Amino acid sequence: MPAGGRRSSLGLILLNLLFEGPMHAYGMQKLIKQRGKDKVVNVRQPASVYQTLDRLLRLGLIQIRETVQTESHPDRIVYEITNPGRDVAASWLR
């Protein structure tokens, strides 16, 4: 098994999105669709994004930066990539 656990296309896409900067799951899902990556990975079910984020969090590849509270939306957890996450993303690309 590679460092950082089992490789996954969705995991790699999420890590690469977080290279751009911290964001919440809904924002990541929206960018995946806007960029046409939903043809590569299934993000029709939001649960798949959240499950992958949970796995990346358990592996220490991402971390929670903050929880944003608004009146119009449920609380949104903002994630950011960690240094080990950067290393794993680079190794998964190889």
A tleap script that builds the chain and sets N, CA, C and O, in Angstrom:
source leaprc.protein.ff14SB
mol = sequence {
  NMET PRO ALA GLY GLY ARG ARG SER SER LEU
  GLY LEU ILE LEU LEU ASN LEU LEU PHE GLU
  GLY PRO MET HIE ALA TYR GLY MET GLN LYS
  LEU ILE LYS GLN ARG GLY LYS ASP LYS VAL
  VAL ASN VAL ARG GLN PRO ALA SER VAL TYR
  GLN THR LEU ASP ARG LEU LEU ARG LEU GLY
  LEU ILE GLN ILE ARG GLU THR VAL GLN THR
  GLU SER HIE PRO ASP ARG ILE VAL TYR GLU
  ILE THR ASN PRO GLY ARG ASP VAL ALA ALA
  SER TRP LEU CARG
}
set mol.1.N position { 0.845 -1.183 0.000 }
set mol.1.CA position { 0.000 0.000 0.000 }
set mol.1.C position { 0.884 1.238 0.000 }
set mol.1.O position { 1.837 1.307 0.776 }
set mol.2.N position { 0.588 2.229 -0.862 }
set mol.2.CA position { 1.412 3.430 -0.915 }
set mol.2.C position { 1.252 4.267 0.343 }
set mol.2.O position { 0.272 4.141 1.077 }
set mol.3.N position { 2.244 5.129 0.575 }
set mol.3.CA position { 2.133 6.057 1.708 }
set mol.3.C position { 0.854 6.857 1.543 }
set mol.3.O position { 0.530 7.306 0.443 }
set mol.4.N position { 0.131 7.035 2.637 }
set mol.4.CA position { -1.107 7.791 2.562 }
set mol.4.C position { -2.309 6.933 2.267 }
set mol.4.O position { -3.398 7.459 2.031 }
set mol.5.N position { -2.143 5.624 2.272 }
set mol.5.CA position { -3.286 4.749 2.054 }
set mol.5.C position { -3.496 4.434 0.590 }
set mol.5.O position { -2.651 4.703 -0.264 }
set mol.6.N position { -4.646 3.856 0.333 }
set mol.6.CA position { -5.008 3.433 -1.024 }
set mol.6.C position { -5.214 4.656 -1.916 }
set mol.6.O position { -5.871 5.622 -1.528 }
set mol.7.N position { -4.651 4.596 -3.095 }
set mol.7.CA position { -4.821 5.687 -4.051 }
set mol.7.C position { -6.277 5.759 -4.472 }
set mol.7.O position { -6.961 4.743 -4.600 }
set mol.8.N position { -6.729 6.977 -4.683 }
set mol.8.CA position { -8.084 7.139 -5.193 }
set mol.8.C position { -8.125 8.374 -6.075 }
set mol.8.O position { -7.510 9.395 -5.767 }
set mol.9.N position { -8.855 8.269 -7.174 }
set mol.9.CA position { -8.967 9.407 -8.091 }
set mol.9.C position { -9.625 10.588 -7.402 }
set mol.9.O position { -9.171 11.724 -7.542 }
set mol.10.N position { -10.693 10.328 -6.657 }
set mol.10.CA position { -11.370 11.420 -5.965 }
set mol.10.C position { -10.461 12.026 -4.889 }
set mol.10.O position { -10.426 13.245 -4.725 }
set mol.11.N position { -9.730 11.187 -4.161 }
set mol.11.CA position { -8.796 11.680 -3.155 }
set mol.11.C position { -7.748 12.590 -3.770 }
set mol.11.O position { -7.427 13.641 -3.216 }
set mol.12.N position { -7.222 12.192 -4.903 }
set mol.12.CA position { -6.208 12.998 -5.586 }
set mol.12.C position { -6.795 14.327 -6.056 }
set mol.12.O position { -6.158 15.371 -5.917 }
set mol.13.N position { -8.001 14.291 -6.608 }
set mol.13.CA position { -8.641 15.526 -7.059 }
set mol.13.C position { -8.873 16.465 -5.877 }
set mol.13.O position { -8.624 17.665 -5.984 }
set mol.14.N position { -9.347 15.930 -4.755 }
set mol.14.CA position { -9.592 16.766 -3.576 }
set mol.14.C position { -8.296 17.358 -3.044 }
set mol.14.O position { -8.248 18.539 -2.701 }
set mol.15.N position { -7.240 16.544 -2.972 }
set mol.15.CA position { -5.942 17.067 -2.517 }
set mol.15.C position { -5.459 18.185 -3.434 }
set mol.15.O position { -4.961 19.208 -2.965 }
set mol.16.N position { -5.605 17.989 -4.732 }
set mol.16.CA position { -5.150 19.005 -5.675 }
set mol.16.C position { -5.979 20.281 -5.585 }
set mol.16.O position { -5.443 21.377 -5.750 }
set mol.17.N position { -7.269 20.154 -5.327 }
set mol.17.CA position { -8.078 21.358 -5.112 }
set mol.17.C position { -7.589 22.125 -3.894 }
set mol.17.O position { -7.560 23.355 -3.895 }
set mol.18.N position { -7.206 21.389 -2.851 }
set mol.18.CA position { -6.752 22.038 -1.625 }
set mol.18.C position { -5.360 22.659 -1.783 }
set mol.18.O position { -4.956 23.482 -0.962 }
set mol.19.N position { -4.621 22.269 -2.836 }
set mol.19.CA position { -3.369 22.966 -3.165 }
set mol.19.C position { -3.682 24.427 -3.490 }
set mol.19.O position { -2.872 25.312 -3.217 }
set mol.20.N position { -4.860 24.681 -4.075 }
set mol.20.CA position { -5.251 26.033 -4.466 }
set mol.20.C position { -5.571 26.903 -3.259 }
set mol.20.O position { -5.467 28.129 -3.316 }
set mol.21.N position { -5.961 26.255 -2.167 }
set mol.21.CA position { -6.302 26.997 -0.959 }
set mol.21.C position { -7.377 26.269 -0.179 }
set mol.21.O position { -8.024 25.362 -0.702 }
set mol.22.N position { -7.570 26.659 1.062 }
set mol.22.CA position { -8.568 26.018 1.909 }
set mol.22.C position { -9.976 26.184 1.325 }
set mol.22.O position { -10.296 27.229 0.759 }
set mol.23.N position { -10.803 25.162 1.462 }
set mol.23.CA position { -12.195 25.248 1.010 }
set mol.23.C position { -13.047 24.185 1.679 }
set mol.23.O position { -12.539 23.235 2.275 }
set mol.24.N position { -14.345 24.368 1.565 }
set mol.24.CA position { -15.278 23.414 2.153 }
set mol.24.C position { -15.742 22.418 1.092 }
set mol.24.O position { -15.539 22.624 -0.104 }
set mol.25.N position { -16.362 21.345 1.551 }
set mol.25.CA position { -16.741 20.239 0.667 }
set mol.25.C position { -17.661 20.686 -0.463 }
set mol.25.O position { -17.481 20.278 -1.611 }
set mol.26.N position { -18.639 21.518 -0.145 }
set mol.26.CA position { -19.563 21.971 -1.188 }
set mol.26.C position { -18.814 22.736 -2.275 }
set mol.26.O position { -19.089 22.558 -3.461 }
set mol.27.N position { -17.873 23.582 -1.878 }
set mol.27.CA position { -17.079 24.328 -2.847 }
set mol.27.C position { -16.233 23.399 -3.718 }
set mol.27.O position { -16.082 23.626 -4.918 }
set mol.28.N position { -15.684 22.349 -3.097 }
set mol.28.CA position { -14.889 21.387 -3.863 }
set mol.28.C position { -15.766 20.658 -4.870 }
set mol.28.O position { -15.389 20.496 -6.031 }
set mol.29.N position { -16.940 20.219 -4.419 }
set mol.29.CA position { -17.854 19.497 -5.302 }
set mol.29.C position { -18.266 20.376 -6.481 }
set mol.29.O position { -18.347 19.900 -7.613 }
set mol.30.N position { -18.523 21.643 -6.219 }
set mol.30.CA position { -18.911 22.584 -7.260 }
set mol.30.C position { -17.778 22.777 -8.282 }
set mol.30.O position { -18.025 22.792 -9.488 }
set mol.31.N position { -16.536 22.925 -7.794 }
set mol.31.CA position { -15.386 23.079 -8.699 }
set mol.31.C position { -15.161 21.825 -9.541 }
set mol.31.O position { -14.831 21.919 -10.723 }
set mol.32.N position { -15.339 20.656 -8.936 }
set mol.32.CA position { -15.181 19.401 -9.683 }
set mol.32.C position { -16.141 19.386 -10.868 }
set mol.32.O position { -15.754 19.016 -11.976 }
set mol.33.N position { -17.374 19.781 -10.642 }
set mol.33.CA position { -18.372 19.807 -11.717 }
set mol.33.C position { -18.041 20.885 -12.741 }
set mol.33.O position { -18.128 20.637 -13.944 }
set mol.34.N position { -17.662 22.078 -12.284 }
set mol.34.CA position { -17.339 23.186 -13.204 }
set mol.34.C position { -16.173 22.827 -14.116 }
set mol.34.O position { -16.146 23.219 -15.283 }
set mol.35.N position { -15.218 22.089 -13.586 }
set mol.35.CA position { -14.016 21.743 -14.353 }
set mol.35.C position { -14.160 20.440 -15.132 }
set mol.35.O position { -13.213 19.995 -15.780 }
set mol.36.N position { -15.333 19.833 -15.071 }
set mol.36.CA position { -15.585 18.616 -15.836 }
set mol.36.C position { -14.963 17.366 -15.255 }
set mol.36.O position { -14.947 16.324 -15.910 }
set mol.37.N position { -14.449 17.447 -14.039 }
set mol.37.CA position { -13.836 16.269 -13.407 }
set mol.37.C position { -14.890 15.265 -12.958 }
set mol.37.O position { -14.553 14.134 -12.608 }
set mol.38.N position { -16.182 15.667 -12.962 }
set mol.38.CA position { -17.236 14.735 -12.597 }
set mol.38.C position { -17.410 13.653 -13.661 }
set mol.38.O position { -18.152 12.691 -13.463 }
set mol.39.N position { -16.718 13.816 -14.795 }
set mol.39.CA position { -16.700 12.758 -15.808 }
set mol.39.C position { -15.689 11.674 -15.435 }
set mol.39.O position { -15.740 10.557 -15.951 }
set mol.40.N position { -14.765 12.022 -14.524 }
set mol.40.CA position { -13.715 11.097 -14.088 }
set mol.40.C position { -14.096 10.419 -12.770 }
set mol.40.O position { -13.834 9.231 -12.577 }
set mol.41.N position { -14.714 11.179 -11.866 }
set mol.41.CA position { -15.112 10.658 -10.557 }
set mol.41.C position { -16.586 10.953 -10.315 }
set mol.41.O position { -17.125 11.933 -10.829 }
set mol.42.N position { -17.225 10.108 -9.540 }
set mol.42.CA position { -18.637 10.263 -9.245 }
set mol.42.C position { -18.819 11.195 -8.055 }
set mol.42.O position { -18.476 10.845 -6.926 }
set mol.43.N position { -19.356 12.371 -8.310 }
set mol.43.CA position { -19.652 13.296 -7.218 }
set mol.43.C position { -21.142 13.642 -7.191 }
set mol.43.O position { -21.552 14.613 -6.556 }
set mol.44.N position { -21.948 12.830 -7.894 }
set mol.44.CA position { -23.391 13.065 -7.859 }
set mol.44.C position { -23.930 12.890 -6.452 }
set mol.44.O position { -24.875 13.570 -6.053 }
set mol.45.N position { -23.332 11.978 -5.704 }
set mol.45.CA position { -23.715 11.764 -4.317 }
set mol.45.C position { -22.718 12.517 -3.438 }
set mol.45.O position { -21.545 12.147 -3.386 }
set mol.46.N position { -23.163 13.563 -2.751 }
set mol.46.CA position { -22.242 14.313 -1.893 }
set mol.46.C position { -21.538 13.433 -0.861 }
set mol.46.O position { -20.446 13.765 -0.402 }
set mol.47.N position { -22.160 12.314 -0.498 }
set mol.47.CA position { -21.559 11.427 0.505 }
set mol.47.C position { -20.179 10.949 0.062 }
set mol.47.O position { -19.299 10.760 0.901 }
set mol.48.N position { -19.974 10.749 -1.234 }
set mol.48.CA position { -18.673 10.256 -1.694 }
set mol.48.C position { -17.576 11.282 -1.406 }
set mol.48.O position { -16.459 10.906 -1.051 }
set mol.49.N position { -17.880 12.560 -1.555 }
set mol.49.CA position { -16.902 13.606 -1.251 }
set mol.49.C position { -16.610 13.622 0.253 }
set mol.49.O position { -15.452 13.676 0.668 }
set mol.50.N position { -17.668 13.576 1.059 }
set mol.50.CA position { -17.491 13.611 2.517 }
set mol.50.C position { -16.754 12.372 3.026 }
set mol.50.O position { -15.920 12.477 3.926 }
set mol.51.N position { -17.051 11.208 2.464 }
set mol.51.CA position { -16.347 9.981 2.879 }
set mol.51.C position { -14.865 10.069 2.544 }
set mol.51.O position { -14.017 9.664 3.339 }
set mol.52.N position { -14.559 10.592 1.380 }
set mol.52.CA position { -13.153 10.725 0.981 }
set mol.52.C position { -12.454 11.767 1.844 }
set mol.52.O position { -11.305 11.567 2.238 }
set mol.53.N position { -13.120 12.869 2.142 }
set mol.53.CA position { -12.526 13.867 3.031 }
set mol.53.C position { -12.266 13.272 4.414 }
set mol.53.O position { -11.221 13.534 5.011 }
set mol.54.N position { -13.197 12.483 4.927 }
set mol.54.CA position { -12.999 11.824 6.226 }
set mol.54.C position { -11.777 10.924 6.199 }
set mol.54.O position { -10.997 10.900 7.151 }
set mol.55.N position { -11.609 10.180 5.106 }
set mol.55.CA position { -10.451 9.282 4.987 }
set mol.55.C position { -9.151 10.082 4.931 }
set mol.55.O position { -8.181 9.729 5.602 }
set mol.56.N position { -9.121 11.154 4.139 }
set mol.56.CA position { -7.926 11.991 4.042 }
set mol.56.C position { -7.600 12.640 5.386 }
set mol.56.O position { -6.432 12.809 5.736 }
set mol.57.N position { -8.639 12.999 6.131 }
set mol.57.CA position { -8.465 13.587 7.461 }
set mol.57.C position { -7.864 12.565 8.426 }
set mol.57.O position { -6.926 12.880 9.158 }
set mol.58.N position { -8.403 11.341 8.427 }
set mol.58.CA position { -7.874 10.271 9.303 }
set mol.58.C position { -6.421 9.958 8.991 }
set mol.58.O position { -5.640 9.640 9.888 }
set mol.59.N position { -6.057 10.047 7.708 }
set mol.59.CA position { -4.684 9.760 7.287 }
set mol.59.C position { -3.731 10.931 7.545 }
set mol.59.O position { -2.522 10.799 7.354 }
set mol.60.N position { -4.267 12.069 7.974 }
set mol.60.CA position { -3.430 13.237 8.238 }
set mol.60.C position { -3.004 13.986 6.986 }
set mol.60.O position { -2.062 14.778 7.022 }
set mol.61.N position { -3.703 13.737 5.869 }
set mol.61.CA position { -3.338 14.382 4.612 }
set mol.61.C position { -3.995 15.747 4.466 }
set mol.61.O position { -3.533 16.597 3.704 }
set mol.62.N position { -5.081 15.944 5.211 }
set mol.62.CA position { -5.736 17.245 5.285 }
set mol.62.C position { -6.056 17.510 6.745 }
set mol.62.O position { -5.991 16.611 7.584 }
set mol.63.N position { -6.404 18.755 7.036 }
set mol.63.CA position { -6.817 19.100 8.391 }
set mol.63.C position { -7.935 20.135 8.314 }
set mol.63.O position { -8.133 20.792 7.292 }
set mol.64.N position { -8.653 20.259 9.415 }
set mol.64.CA position { -9.714 21.252 9.479 }
set mol.64.C position { -9.083 22.600 9.804 }
set mol.64.O position { -8.355 22.740 10.786 }
set mol.65.N position { -9.369 23.567 8.978 }
set mol.65.CA position { -8.851 24.917 9.215 }
set mol.65.C position { -9.820 25.705 10.100 }
set mol.65.O position { -9.406 26.389 11.036 }
set mol.66.N position { -11.120 25.599 9.787 }
set mol.66.CA position { -12.116 26.314 10.569 }
set mol.66.C position { -13.507 25.791 10.230 }
set mol.66.O position { -13.699 25.090 9.237 }
set mol.67.N position { -14.461 26.142 11.064 }
set mol.67.CA position { -15.865 25.869 10.783 }
set mol.67.C position { -16.547 27.212 10.609 }
set mol.67.O position { -16.516 28.061 11.500 }
set mol.68.N position { -17.165 27.394 9.451 }
set mol.68.CA position { -17.822 28.655 9.128 }
set mol.68.C position { -19.308 28.509 9.417 }
set mol.68.O position { -19.961 27.589 8.926 }
set mol.69.N position { -19.824 29.416 10.210 }
set mol.69.CA position { -21.240 29.394 10.563 }
set mol.69.C position { -21.949 30.548 9.869 }
set mol.69.O position { -21.500 31.693 9.924 }
set mol.70.N position { -23.060 30.230 9.215 }
set mol.70.CA position { -23.893 31.258 8.596 }
set mol.70.C position { -25.338 30.961 8.940 }
set mol.70.O position { -25.681 29.844 9.327 }
set mol.71.N position { -26.174 31.960 8.796 }
set mol.71.CA position { -27.593 31.751 9.071 }
set mol.71.C position { -28.283 31.044 7.919 }
set mol.71.O position { -29.273 30.342 8.129 }
set mol.72.N position { -27.774 31.220 6.699 }
set mol.72.CA position { -28.457 30.674 5.527 }
set mol.72.C position { -28.023 29.261 5.143 }
set mol.72.O position { -28.695 28.615 4.338 }
set mol.73.N position { -26.918 28.767 5.700 }
set mol.73.CA position { -26.419 27.432 5.361 }
set mol.73.C position { -26.061 26.691 6.642 }
set mol.73.O position { -25.813 27.303 7.681 }
set mol.74.N position { -26.036 25.366 6.552 }
set mol.74.CA position { -25.496 24.624 7.705 }
set mol.74.C position { -24.020 24.982 7.893 }
set mol.74.O position { -23.383 25.507 6.980 }
set mol.75.N position { -23.491 24.701 9.064 }
set mol.75.CA position { -22.063 24.949 9.300 }
set mol.75.C position { -21.244 24.262 8.217 }
set mol.75.O position { -21.534 23.133 7.822 }
set mol.76.N position { -20.232 24.951 7.752 }
set mol.76.CA position { -19.358 24.381 6.719 }
set mol.76.C position { -17.948 24.260 7.282 }
set mol.76.O position { -17.378 25.219 7.801 }
set mol.77.N position { -17.408 23.064 7.165 }
set mol.77.CA position { -16.040 22.812 7.614 }
set mol.77.C position { -15.100 23.147 6.468 }
set mol.77.O position { -15.266 22.654 5.352 }
set mol.78.N position { -14.121 23.981 6.748 }
set mol.78.CA position { -13.122 24.366 5.750 }
set mol.78.C position { -11.883 23.521 5.997 }
set mol.78.O position { -11.348 23.487 7.106 }
set mol.79.N position { -11.432 22.835 4.944 }
set mol.79.CA position { -10.278 21.942 5.013 }
set mol.79.C position { -9.079 22.589 4.351 }
set mol.79.O position { -9.218 23.449 3.482 }
set mol.80.N position { -7.885 22.159 4.779 }
set mol.80.CA position { -6.653 22.566 4.104 }
set mol.80.C position { -5.724 21.357 4.033 }
set mol.80.O position { -5.804 20.438 4.849 }
set mol.81.N position { -4.850 21.383 3.043 }
set mol.81.CA position { -3.917 20.279 2.849 }
set mol.81.C position { -2.756 20.409 3.840 }
set mol.81.O position { -2.365 21.519 4.202 }
set mol.82.N position { -2.216 19.284 4.271 }
set mol.82.CA position { -1.056 19.275 5.161 }
set mol.82.C position { 0.196 18.987 4.331 }
set mol.82.O position { 0.098 18.622 3.160 }
set mol.83.N position { 1.365 19.153 4.938 }
set mol.83.CA position { 2.607 18.815 4.228 }
set mol.83.C position { 2.637 17.342 3.814 }
set mol.83.O position { 3.004 17.046 2.677 }
set mol.84.N position { 2.258 16.393 4.708 }
set mol.84.CA position { 2.193 15.002 4.241 }
set mol.84.C position { 1.206 14.830 3.087 }
set mol.84.O position { 1.428 14.003 2.202 }
set mol.85.N position { 0.125 15.599 3.089 }
set mol.85.CA position { -0.841 15.536 1.996 }
set mol.85.C position { -0.235 15.983 0.681 }
set mol.85.O position { -0.522 15.412 -0.371 }
set mol.86.N position { 0.606 17.006 0.744 }
set mol.86.CA position { 1.300 17.467 -0.479 }
set mol.86.C position { 2.230 16.367 -1.018 }
set mol.86.O position { 2.302 16.125 -2.223 }
set mol.87.N position { 2.935 15.714 -0.090 }
set mol.87.CA position { 3.855 14.641 -0.494 }
set mol.87.C position { 3.107 13.465 -1.101 }
set mol.87.O position { 3.527 12.913 -2.117 }
set mol.88.N position { 1.996 13.082 -0.476 }
set mol.88.CA position { 1.212 11.952 -0.970 }
set mol.88.C position { 0.608 12.282 -2.331 }
set mol.88.O position { 0.626 11.445 -3.233 }
set mol.89.N position { 0.076 13.486 -2.489 }
set mol.89.CA position { -0.492 13.880 -3.785 }
set mol.89.C position { 0.564 13.780 -4.881 }
set mol.89.O position { 0.282 13.295 -5.977 }
set mol.90.N position { 1.763 14.233 -4.591 }
set mol.90.CA position { 2.847 14.160 -5.584 }
set mol.90.C position { 3.183 12.701 -5.900 }
set mol.90.O position { 3.410 12.357 -7.060 }
set mol.91.N position { 3.215 11.844 -4.879 }
set mol.91.CA position { 3.545 10.434 -5.135 }
set mol.91.C position { 2.409 9.730 -5.881 }
set mol.91.O position { 2.673 8.853 -6.704 }
set mol.92.N position { 1.160 10.093 -5.614 }
set mol.92.CA position { 0.024 9.487 -6.332 }
set mol.92.C position { 0.026 9.906 -7.804 }
set mol.92.O position { -0.425 9.153 -8.667 }
set mol.93.N position { 0.534 11.108 -8.087 }
set mol.93.CA position { 0.601 11.546 -9.477 }
set mol.93.C position { 1.660 10.797 -10.273 }
set mol.93.O position { 1.539 10.618 -11.485 }
set mol.94.N position { 2.706 10.361 -9.562 }
set mol.94.CA position { 3.776 9.615 -10.247 }
set mol.94.C position { 3.248 8.273 -10.593 }
set mol.94.O position { 3.963 7.459 -11.177 }
savepdb mol mol.pdb
quit
